[in-house]
Amino acid sequence: MNKLQQVFAGGKAFIPFITAGDPSLEITEQLVLQMAEAGADLIELGIPFSDPIAEGPVIQEADNRALAGGATTDKIFSMVESIRKSCQVPLAFMTYVNPIFTYGTDKFMKKCKEIGIDAVIVPDVPFEEKEELLPFCSKYDVTLISMIAPTSNNRIRMIASEAQGFIYCVSSMGVTGVRQEIGNDVEEMIKLVKEVKDIPCAIGFGISTPEQAKQMAQFADGVIVGSAIVKIIGQYGVDCVPQVVEYVRSMKNSIK
Amino acid sequence: MSNGHFGIHGGQYIPETLMNAVIELEEAYNHYKNDPGFQEELAELLRNYAGRPSLLYFAAKMTGDLKGAKIYLKREDLNHTGSHKINNVLGQVLLAKRMGKTRVIAETGAGQHGVATATAAALIGMACEIFMGKEDTDRQRLNVYRMELLGAKVHAVTSGTQTLKDAVNETMREWTKRVADTHYVLGSVMGPHPFPIMVRDFQSLIGREVKQQMLQKEGRLPDALLACVGGGSNAMGLFYDFVKDPGVRLIGCEAAGRGIDTAETAATMATGTLGIFHGMKSYFCQDQYGQIAPVYSISAGLDYPGVGPEHANLRDTGRAEYVPVTDDEAVEAFEYLSRTEGIIPAIESAHAVAYARKLAPTMGKDQILVVNLSGRGDKDVAAIARYRGEQIDE
């Protein structure tokens, strides 16, 4: 069993997102280690980008803080190496295509393999452009995660049939951010995926409360939470670790 | 498979949420570009509303002063709304209406594209919201008020560098929030396919007119074409019909800001590297980690860290040349054209005028140079006064 299968093997998965380097790489390292202990099944690490067009204000600000604090792709790779000395929680990078392409896609994926990154999520590489990354992901055994959105409709079949690892289901229209209401389209979306392929589906965008997580977990295999956690980090800064850990534990408990 | 390539450039690097929207747009565009009813409605608006064809004016005084090539100015500044932007906007808003959209959104830098979009939305009857960097709303206050007069809602974008790039980011985000009833009227030959092709097509009448007018006036093709390049729509519009005429030099003038050896520049061709951003593979000003660089130019319309993918390919193939022009040179050209020909050009277009002042004297008197005067400079007067140390309230 590879590490991504393991994410969904023990029941519903809780998948937190944090921006690497926000507020510092030291704190990010502590967050990863302690979120893993608190029950996170896979952790998404954002490599900050200057112009994250799929993000709402909360994660945009986290990216700004991380970049202003001096986080770079190389420093993030070093941090992951350090994490891997003591922690084997499955890890995915979430970033935009330009930081990968400009670093050198081959070099980037090679490095991912060396330091133990299991997957990459790249919101501005849709199905039609995945050849930009997929050959290099395959070469180094890094899973390229596919996304589907409420507007995907007739594209779901095509995307699902070639998806690997798990599918990132975007719950609602727009950018990342905390939402009061999440539509029921996403349940239909997952049904369609499962008709095509037996692959885990994790829902992201907008989820912040244990109640929402529990509701989503009724039909999804995993729940992804970003902005709600990044908000806590933004609020508490260097003192955020215990707050985030408590939040992650409560979210994981809600979907058990 | 990947669509809309120019050599290695182009593509559709956008979130999945927008994919069906751009596919639907491509299908609608491919249908209506061959639809006589649509084309006639657009042609009628271009003639009787925008005032086309625009004049090709022989700048006799400038020619005499520079003592070289004969200089013609393509007067896009005389179009309704004062720039070439109206050509593309009328096409896209008509298309959006045929697609059943009821709302248009757009980014704007200097405000010319925003004003043109607000104008077309008012005419055709669509809700309109414009996203403009906060720094640009300060630089171009009159244009903000103009857009509001036309019934548009203007959002001042406070993220990132608060300029054109951030306005594009925010318009893309808005489009992902509300795509069903909304068309994004992208203002340049950039972004994901089909925008670079569609915007070029809607602008390519500039070059077709120049060719016809030149054959009438001179009985031959010009030797060189000059246009300013930010994203590159007026340049692409001028160049496109001449790409297949190898005797015609195509020269794009980009904004060097305070100089290409400084950090305060927006000269993508001179200082940028290959990247993928805003939906396209092309050249971008960025650092070694692919973080998009904060760029600078006195011209809000050229203050953009990328360039359209077709331009990137024209550079790769050597078919077109791209030259940097500094703020100082552009401001001098702004003043020069005002005094010499009695035409106040947009500060964007003044970048092309500045290079014409360098190039014309190196050419023979029997040679011909066409400069695209992409917009008029009324919007820039206060900013130029400030540049010269005079405080003028707009």
PDB file of C-alpha atoms in Angstrom, chain A residues 13-234:
ATOM      1  CA  ALA A  13      -9.500  11.345   6.370  1.00  0.00           C
ATOM      2  CA  PHE A  14      -8.853  14.767   7.815  1.00  0.00           C
ATOM      3  CA  ILE A  15      -6.541  16.829   5.599  1.00  0.00           C
ATOM      4  CA  PRO A  16      -5.315  20.163   6.944  1.00  0.00           C
ATOM      5  CA  PHE A  17      -3.613  22.783   4.757  1.00  0.00           C
ATOM      6  CA  ILE A  18      -1.031  25.275   5.948  1.00  0.00           C
ATOM      7  CA  THR A  19       1.194  27.678   4.053  1.00  0.00           C
ATOM      8  CA  ALA A  20       4.839  26.741   4.537  1.00  0.00           C
ATOM      9  CA  GLY A  21       6.780  29.555   6.165  1.00  0.00           C
ATOM     10  CA  ASP A  22       3.765  31.218   7.774  1.00  0.00           C
ATOM     11  CA  PRO A  23       4.672  32.638  10.230  1.00  0.00           C
ATOM     12  CA  SER A  24       8.082  30.896   9.947  1.00  0.00           C
ATOM     13  CA  LEU A  25       9.473  27.595   8.679  1.00  0.00           C
ATOM     14  CA  GLU A  26      10.265  26.578  12.280  1.00  0.00           C
ATOM     15  CA  ILE A  27       6.622  26.964  13.261  1.00  0.00           C
ATOM     16  CA  THR A  28       5.500  25.159  10.097  1.00  0.00           C
ATOM     17  CA  GLU A  29       7.693  22.214  11.076  1.00  0.00           C
ATOM     18  CA  GLN A  30       6.188  22.106  14.562  1.00  0.00           C
ATOM     19  CA  LEU A  31       2.689  22.393  13.098  1.00  0.00           C
ATOM     20  CA  VAL A  32       3.263  19.426  10.794  1.00  0.00           C
ATOM     21  CA  LEU A  33       4.676  17.222  13.554  1.00  0.00           C
ATOM     22  CA  GLN A  34       1.902  18.061  15.995  1.00  0.00           C
ATOM     23  CA  MET A  35      -0.983  18.008  13.503  1.00  0.00           C
ATOM     24  CA  ALA A  36       0.180  14.509  12.540  1.00  0.00           C
ATOM     25  CA  GLU A  37       0.000  13.475  16.201  1.00  0.00           C
ATOM     26  CA  ALA A  38      -3.408  15.116  16.571  1.00  0.00           C
ATOM     27  CA  GLY A  39      -4.817  12.906  13.839  1.00  0.00           C
ATOM     28  CA  ALA A  40      -4.151  14.594  10.494  1.00  0.00           C
ATOM     29  CA  ASP A  41      -4.133  11.852   7.861  1.00  0.00           C
ATOM     30  CA  LEU A  42      -2.440  13.873   5.103  1.00  0.00           C
ATOM     31  CA  ILE A  43      -1.004  17.350   5.366  1.00  0.00           C
ATOM     32  CA  GLU A  44      -1.053  19.819   2.501  1.00  0.00           C
ATOM     33  CA  LEU A  45       1.880  22.190   2.575  1.00  0.00           C
ATOM     34  CA  GLY A  46       1.424  25.307   0.500  1.00  0.00           C
ATOM     35  CA  ILE A  47       4.498  26.622  -1.270  1.00  0.00           C
ATOM     36  CA  PRO A  48       3.695  30.330  -1.184  1.00  0.00           C
ATOM     37  CA  PHE A  49       3.174  32.137  -4.506  1.00  0.00           C
ATOM     38  CA  SER A  50       3.110  35.862  -5.148  1.00  0.00           C
ATOM     39  CA  ASP A  51      -0.152  35.696  -7.121  1.00  0.00           C
ATOM     40  CA  PRO A  52      -2.345  32.813  -5.911  1.00  0.00           C
ATOM     41  CA  ILE A  53      -5.375  33.260  -8.161  1.00  0.00           C
ATOM     42  CA  ALA A  54      -7.390  30.401  -6.636  1.00  0.00           C
ATOM     43  CA  GLU A  55      -7.047  31.692  -3.088  1.00  0.00           C
ATOM     44  CA  GLY A  56      -9.251  33.996  -1.070  1.00  0.00           C
ATOM     45  CA  PRO A  57      -7.878  36.771   1.143  1.00  0.00           C
ATOM     46  CA  VAL A  58      -6.955  34.518   4.110  1.00  0.00           C
ATOM     47  CA  ILE A  59      -4.487  32.341   2.203  1.00  0.00           C
ATOM     48  CA  GLN A  60      -3.308  35.266   0.050  1.00  0.00           C
ATOM     49  CA  GLU A  61      -2.220  36.973   3.245  1.00  0.00           C
ATOM     50  CA  ALA A  62      -0.518  33.799   4.494  1.00  0.00           C
ATOM     51  CA  ASP A  63       1.426  33.619   1.219  1.00  0.00           C
ATOM     52  CA  ASN A  64       2.452  37.244   1.660  1.00  0.00           C
ATOM     53  CA  ARG A  65       3.579  36.622   5.244  1.00  0.00           C
ATOM     54  CA  ALA A  66       5.568  33.539   4.233  1.00  0.00           C
ATOM     55  CA  LEU A  67       7.292  35.276   1.314  1.00  0.00           C
ATOM     56  CA  ALA A  68       8.008  38.372   3.384  1.00  0.00           C
ATOM     57  CA  GLY A  69       9.507  36.070   6.014  1.00  0.00           C
ATOM     58  CA  GLY A  70      11.929  34.699   3.434  1.00  0.00           C
ATOM     59  CA  ALA A  71      10.400  31.294   2.643  1.00  0.00           C
ATOM     60  CA  THR A  72      11.682  29.863  -0.641  1.00  0.00           C
ATOM     61  CA  THR A  73      11.151  26.554  -2.406  1.00  0.00           C
ATOM     62  CA  ASP A  74      14.659  25.387  -1.407  1.00  0.00           C
ATOM     63  CA  LYS A  75      14.162  26.301   2.252  1.00  0.00           C
ATOM     64  CA  ILE A  76      10.824  24.469   2.236  1.00  0.00           C
ATOM     65  CA  PHE A  77      12.516  21.367   0.795  1.00  0.00           C
ATOM     66  CA  SER A  78      15.059  21.512   3.665  1.00  0.00           C
ATOM     67  CA  MET A  79      12.271  21.843   6.210  1.00  0.00           C
ATOM     68  CA  VAL A  80      10.532  18.751   4.815  1.00  0.00           C
ATOM     69  CA  GLU A  81      13.815  16.836   5.020  1.00  0.00           C
ATOM     70  CA  SER A  82      14.001  17.748   8.681  1.00  0.00           C
ATOM     71  CA  ILE A  83      10.355  16.700   9.263  1.00  0.00           C
ATOM     72  CA  ARG A  84      11.004  13.345   7.626  1.00  0.00           C
ATOM     73  CA  LYS A  85      13.660  12.484  10.229  1.00  0.00           C
ATOM     74  CA  SER A  86      10.930  11.948  12.799  1.00  0.00           C
ATOM     75  CA  CYS A  87       7.565  11.887  11.038  1.00  0.00           C
ATOM     76  CA  GLN A  88       6.156   9.834   8.186  1.00  0.00           C
ATOM     77  CA  VAL A  89       2.733  11.475   7.834  1.00  0.00           C
ATOM     78  CA  PRO A  90       1.736  11.600   4.151  1.00  0.00           C
ATOM     79  CA  LEU A  91       2.560  15.036   2.712  1.00  0.00           C
ATOM     80  CA  ALA A  92       1.368  16.890  -0.388  1.00  0.00           C
ATOM     81  CA  PHE A  93       2.660  20.147  -1.789  1.00  0.00           C
ATOM     82  CA  MET A  94       0.020  22.576  -2.945  1.00  0.00           C
ATOM     83  CA  THR A  95       1.316  25.348  -5.145  1.00  0.00           C
ATOM     84  CA  TYR A  96       0.906  27.040  -8.532  1.00  0.00           C
ATOM     85  CA  VAL A  97       2.511  25.886 -11.740  1.00  0.00           C
ATOM     86  CA  ASN A  98       4.970  28.776 -12.075  1.00  0.00           C
ATOM     87  CA  PRO A  99       7.053  28.019  -8.959  1.00  0.00           C
ATOM     88  CA  ILE A 100       7.359  24.402 -10.173  1.00  0.00           C
ATOM     89  CA  PHE A 101       8.059  25.256 -13.823  1.00  0.00           C
ATOM     90  CA  THR A 102      10.579  27.969 -13.010  1.00  0.00           C
ATOM     91  CA  TYR A 103      12.406  25.743 -10.506  1.00  0.00           C
ATOM     92  CA  GLY A 104      12.607  23.139 -13.283  1.00  0.00           C
ATOM     93  CA  THR A 105       9.794  20.583 -13.221  1.00  0.00           C
ATOM     94  CA  ASP A 106      12.173  17.604 -13.395  1.00  0.00           C
ATOM     95  CA  LYS A 107      14.367  18.969 -10.635  1.00  0.00           C
ATOM     96  CA  PHE A 108      11.328  19.845  -8.511  1.00  0.00           C
ATOM     97  CA  MET A 109       9.750  16.386  -8.708  1.00  0.00           C
ATOM     98  CA  LYS A 110      13.104  14.678  -8.186  1.00  0.00           C
ATOM     99  CA  LYS A 111      13.542  16.686  -5.024  1.00  0.00           C
ATOM    100  CA  CYS A 112       9.986  15.783  -3.936  1.00  0.00           C
ATOM    101  CA  LYS A 113      10.838  12.099  -4.230  1.00  0.00           C
ATOM    102  CA  GLU A 114      14.123  12.500  -2.377  1.00  0.00           C
ATOM    103  CA  ILE A 115      12.564  14.268   0.597  1.00  0.00           C
ATOM    104  CA  GLY A 116       9.422  12.150   0.725  1.00  0.00           C
ATOM    105  CA  ILE A 117       6.632  14.288  -0.730  1.00  0.00           C
ATOM    106  CA  ASP A 118       3.806  11.962  -1.778  1.00  0.00           C
ATOM    107  CA  ALA A 119       1.664  14.201  -3.987  1.00  0.00           C
ATOM    108  CA  VAL A 120       1.328  17.625  -5.596  1.00  0.00           C
ATOM    109  CA  ILE A 121      -1.842  19.686  -6.007  1.00  0.00           C
ATOM    110  CA  VAL A 122      -1.592  22.452  -8.606  1.00  0.00           C
ATOM    111  CA  PRO A 123      -4.850  24.374  -9.080  1.00  0.00           C
ATOM    112  CA  ASP A 124      -3.809  26.167 -12.281  1.00  0.00           C
ATOM    113  CA  VAL A 125      -3.005  22.972 -14.164  1.00  0.00           C
ATOM    114  CA  PRO A 126      -6.318  21.575 -15.452  1.00  0.00           C
ATOM    115  CA  PHE A 127      -6.747  18.220 -17.200  1.00  0.00           C
ATOM    116  CA  GLU A 128      -5.851  19.697 -20.605  1.00  0.00           C
ATOM    117  CA  GLU A 129      -2.460  20.905 -19.370  1.00  0.00           C
ATOM    118  CA  LYS A 130      -1.456  18.034 -17.140  1.00  0.00           C
ATOM    119  CA  GLU A 131       1.257  16.849 -19.562  1.00  0.00           C
ATOM    120  CA  GLU A 132       3.180  19.849 -18.247  1.00  0.00           C
ATOM    121  CA  LEU A 133       3.681  17.968 -14.961  1.00  0.00           C
ATOM    122  CA  LEU A 134       2.524  14.359 -15.275  1.00  0.00           C
ATOM    123  CA  PRO A 135       5.564  12.863 -17.061  1.00  0.00           C
ATOM    124  CA  PHE A 136       7.824  14.190 -14.301  1.00  0.00           C
ATOM    125  CA  CYS A 137       5.426  13.154 -11.537  1.00  0.00           C
ATOM    126  CA  SER A 138       5.331   9.628 -12.963  1.00  0.00           C
ATOM    127  CA  LYS A 139       9.100   9.525 -13.369  1.00  0.00           C
ATOM    128  CA  TYR A 140       9.634  10.268  -9.669  1.00  0.00           C
ATOM    129  CA  ASP A 141       6.532   8.553  -8.281  1.00  0.00           C
ATOM    130  CA  VAL A 142       4.880  11.749  -7.025  1.00  0.00           C
ATOM    131  CA  THR A 143       1.081  11.608  -7.429  1.00  0.00           C
ATOM    132  CA  LEU A 144      -0.487  14.494  -9.360  1.00  0.00           C
ATOM    133  CA  ILE A 145      -3.872  15.130  -7.742  1.00  0.00           C
ATOM    134  CA  SER A 146      -6.810  15.997 -10.010  1.00  0.00           C
ATOM    135  CA  MET A 147      -9.422  18.559  -9.054  1.00  0.00           C
ATOM    136  CA  ILE A 148     -13.094  18.727  -9.981  1.00  0.00           C
ATOM    137  CA  ALA A 149     -15.359  21.712  -9.439  1.00  0.00           C
ATOM    138  CA  PRO A 150     -19.112  22.423  -9.345  1.00  0.00           C
ATOM    139  CA  THR A 151     -18.812  23.563 -12.972  1.00  0.00           C
ATOM    140  CA  SER A 152     -17.038  20.398 -14.155  1.00  0.00           C
ATOM    141  CA  ASN A 153     -20.254  18.564 -15.173  1.00  0.00           C
ATOM    142  CA  ASN A 154     -19.469  16.705 -18.403  1.00  0.00           C
ATOM    143  CA  ARG A 155     -15.754  16.785 -17.571  1.00  0.00           C
ATOM    144  CA  ILE A 156     -16.017  14.678 -14.402  1.00  0.00           C
ATOM    145  CA  ARG A 157     -15.939  11.371 -16.256  1.00  0.00           C
ATOM    146  CA  MET A 158     -12.832  12.336 -18.235  1.00  0.00           C
ATOM    147  CA  ILE A 159     -11.000  13.691 -15.197  1.00  0.00           C
ATOM    148  CA  ALA A 160     -11.955  10.817 -12.901  1.00  0.00           C
ATOM    149  CA  SER A 161     -10.980   8.126 -15.365  1.00  0.00           C
ATOM    150  CA  GLU A 162      -7.348   9.289 -15.350  1.00  0.00           C
ATOM    151  CA  ALA A 163      -7.151  10.484 -11.730  1.00  0.00           C
ATOM    152  CA  GLN A 164      -4.634   9.015  -9.314  1.00  0.00           C
ATOM    153  CA  GLY A 165      -4.350   8.965  -5.518  1.00  0.00           C
ATOM    154  CA  PHE A 166      -7.508  10.815  -4.633  1.00  0.00           C
ATOM    155  CA  ILE A 167      -9.722  13.470  -6.188  1.00  0.00           C
ATOM    156  CA  TYR A 168      -9.845  16.951  -4.741  1.00  0.00           C
ATOM    157  CA  CYS A 169     -13.505  17.987  -4.987  1.00  0.00           C
ATOM    158  CA  VAL A 170     -13.989  21.758  -4.881  1.00  0.00           C
ATOM    159  CA  SER A 171     -17.155  22.216  -2.834  1.00  0.00           C
ATOM    160  CA  SER A 172     -18.316  25.526  -4.184  1.00  0.00           C
ATOM    161  CA  MET A 173     -17.722  28.267  -6.722  1.00  0.00           C
ATOM    162  CA  GLY A 174     -14.952  30.746  -6.233  1.00  0.00           C
ATOM    163  CA  VAL A 175     -11.716  30.861  -4.323  1.00  0.00           C
ATOM    164  CA  THR A 176     -10.662  29.296  -1.026  1.00  0.00           C
ATOM    165  CA  GLY A 177     -12.172  30.707   2.148  1.00  0.00           C
ATOM    166  CA  VAL A 178     -14.515  29.991   5.023  1.00  0.00           C
ATOM    167  CA  ARG A 179     -18.186  29.704   4.009  1.00  0.00           C
ATOM    168  CA  GLN A 180     -21.448  29.548   5.941  1.00  0.00           C
ATOM    169  CA  GLU A 181     -23.234  27.326   3.459  1.00  0.00           C
ATOM    170  CA  ILE A 182     -21.943  24.603   1.199  1.00  0.00           C
ATOM    171  CA  GLY A 183     -24.201  23.420  -1.599  1.00  0.00           C
ATOM    172  CA  ASN A 184     -25.246  19.816  -2.171  1.00  0.00           C
ATOM    173  CA  ASP A 185     -23.808  19.705  -5.699  1.00  0.00           C
ATOM    174  CA  VAL A 186     -20.734  18.151  -4.232  1.00  0.00           C
ATOM    175  CA  GLU A 187     -22.606  14.990  -3.227  1.00  0.00           C
ATOM    176  CA  GLU A 188     -23.722  14.549  -6.841  1.00  0.00           C
ATOM    177  CA  MET A 189     -20.190  15.238  -8.005  1.00  0.00           C
ATOM    178  CA  ILE A 190     -18.815  12.426  -5.856  1.00  0.00           C
ATOM    179  CA  LYS A 191     -21.514  10.005  -7.010  1.00  0.00           C
ATOM    180  CA  LEU A 192     -20.498  10.670 -10.612  1.00  0.00           C
ATOM    181  CA  VAL A 193     -16.836  10.103  -9.823  1.00  0.00           C
ATOM    182  CA  LYS A 194     -17.556   6.796  -8.102  1.00  0.00           C
ATOM    183  CA  GLU A 195     -19.504   5.595 -11.138  1.00  0.00           C
ATOM    184  CA  VAL A 196     -16.350   5.993 -13.189  1.00  0.00           C
ATOM    185  CA  LYS A 197     -13.647   4.971 -10.786  1.00  0.00           C
ATOM    186  CA  ASP A 198     -13.197   3.604  -7.305  1.00  0.00           C
ATOM    187  CA  ILE A 199     -11.028   6.433  -6.030  1.00  0.00           C
ATOM    188  CA  PRO A 200     -11.200   8.346  -2.726  1.00  0.00           C
ATOM    189  CA  CYS A 201     -12.791  11.805  -2.898  1.00  0.00           C
ATOM    190  CA  ALA A 202     -11.816  14.604  -0.500  1.00  0.00           C
ATOM    191  CA  ILE A 203     -13.814  17.814  -0.294  1.00  0.00           C
ATOM    192  CA  GLY A 204     -12.201  21.198   0.106  1.00  0.00           C
ATOM    193  CA  PHE A 205     -13.017  24.947  -0.094  1.00  0.00           C
ATOM    194  CA  GLY A 206     -15.194  26.555   2.540  1.00  0.00           C
ATOM    195  CA  ILE A 207     -15.194  23.961   5.338  1.00  0.00           C
ATOM    196  CA  SER A 208     -14.429  25.332   8.796  1.00  0.00           C
ATOM    197  CA  THR A 209     -16.673  23.829  11.507  1.00  0.00           C
ATOM    198  CA  PRO A 210     -16.851  20.282  12.930  1.00  0.00           C
ATOM    199  CA  GLU A 211     -20.540  20.229  11.910  1.00  0.00           C
ATOM    200  CA  GLN A 212     -19.696  20.990   8.267  1.00  0.00           C
ATOM    201  CA  ALA A 213     -16.916  18.409   8.327  1.00  0.00           C
ATOM    202  CA  LYS A 214     -19.266  15.769   9.738  1.00  0.00           C
ATOM    203  CA  GLN A 215     -21.873  16.574   7.106  1.00  0.00           C
ATOM    204  CA  MET A 216     -19.334  16.321   4.271  1.00  0.00           C
ATOM    205  CA  ALA A 217     -17.883  13.100   5.641  1.00  0.00           C
ATOM    206  CA  GLN A 218     -21.256  11.414   5.161  1.00  0.00           C
ATOM    207  CA  PHE A 219     -20.530  11.135   1.456  1.00  0.00           C
ATOM    208  CA  ALA A 220     -16.843  12.050   1.070  1.00  0.00           C
ATOM    209  CA  ASP A 221     -13.773  10.010   1.965  1.00  0.00           C
ATOM    210  CA  GLY A 222     -11.928  12.991   3.328  1.00  0.00           C
ATOM    211  CA  VAL A 223     -12.300  16.605   4.348  1.00  0.00           C
ATOM    212  CA  ILE A 224      -9.753  19.319   3.470  1.00  0.00           C
ATOM    213  CA  VAL A 225      -9.538  22.442   5.623  1.00  0.00           C
ATOM    214  CA  GLY A 226      -7.258  25.367   4.788  1.00  0.00           C
ATOM    215  CA  SER A 227      -8.478  28.890   5.417  1.00  0.00           C
ATOM    216  CA  ALA A 228      -9.919  28.110   8.876  1.00  0.00           C
ATOM    217  CA  ILE A 229      -6.508  26.873  10.045  1.00  0.00           C
ATOM    218  CA  VAL A 230      -4.560  29.605   8.298  1.00  0.00           C
ATOM    219  CA  LYS A 231      -6.836  32.122  10.016  1.00  0.00           C
ATOM    220  CA  ILE A 232      -5.819  30.725  13.425  1.00  0.00           C
ATOM    221  CA  ILE A 233      -2.158  30.944  12.402  1.00  0.00           C
ATOM    222  CA  GLY A 234      -2.673  34.527  11.260  1.00  0.00           C
TER     223      GLY A 234
END
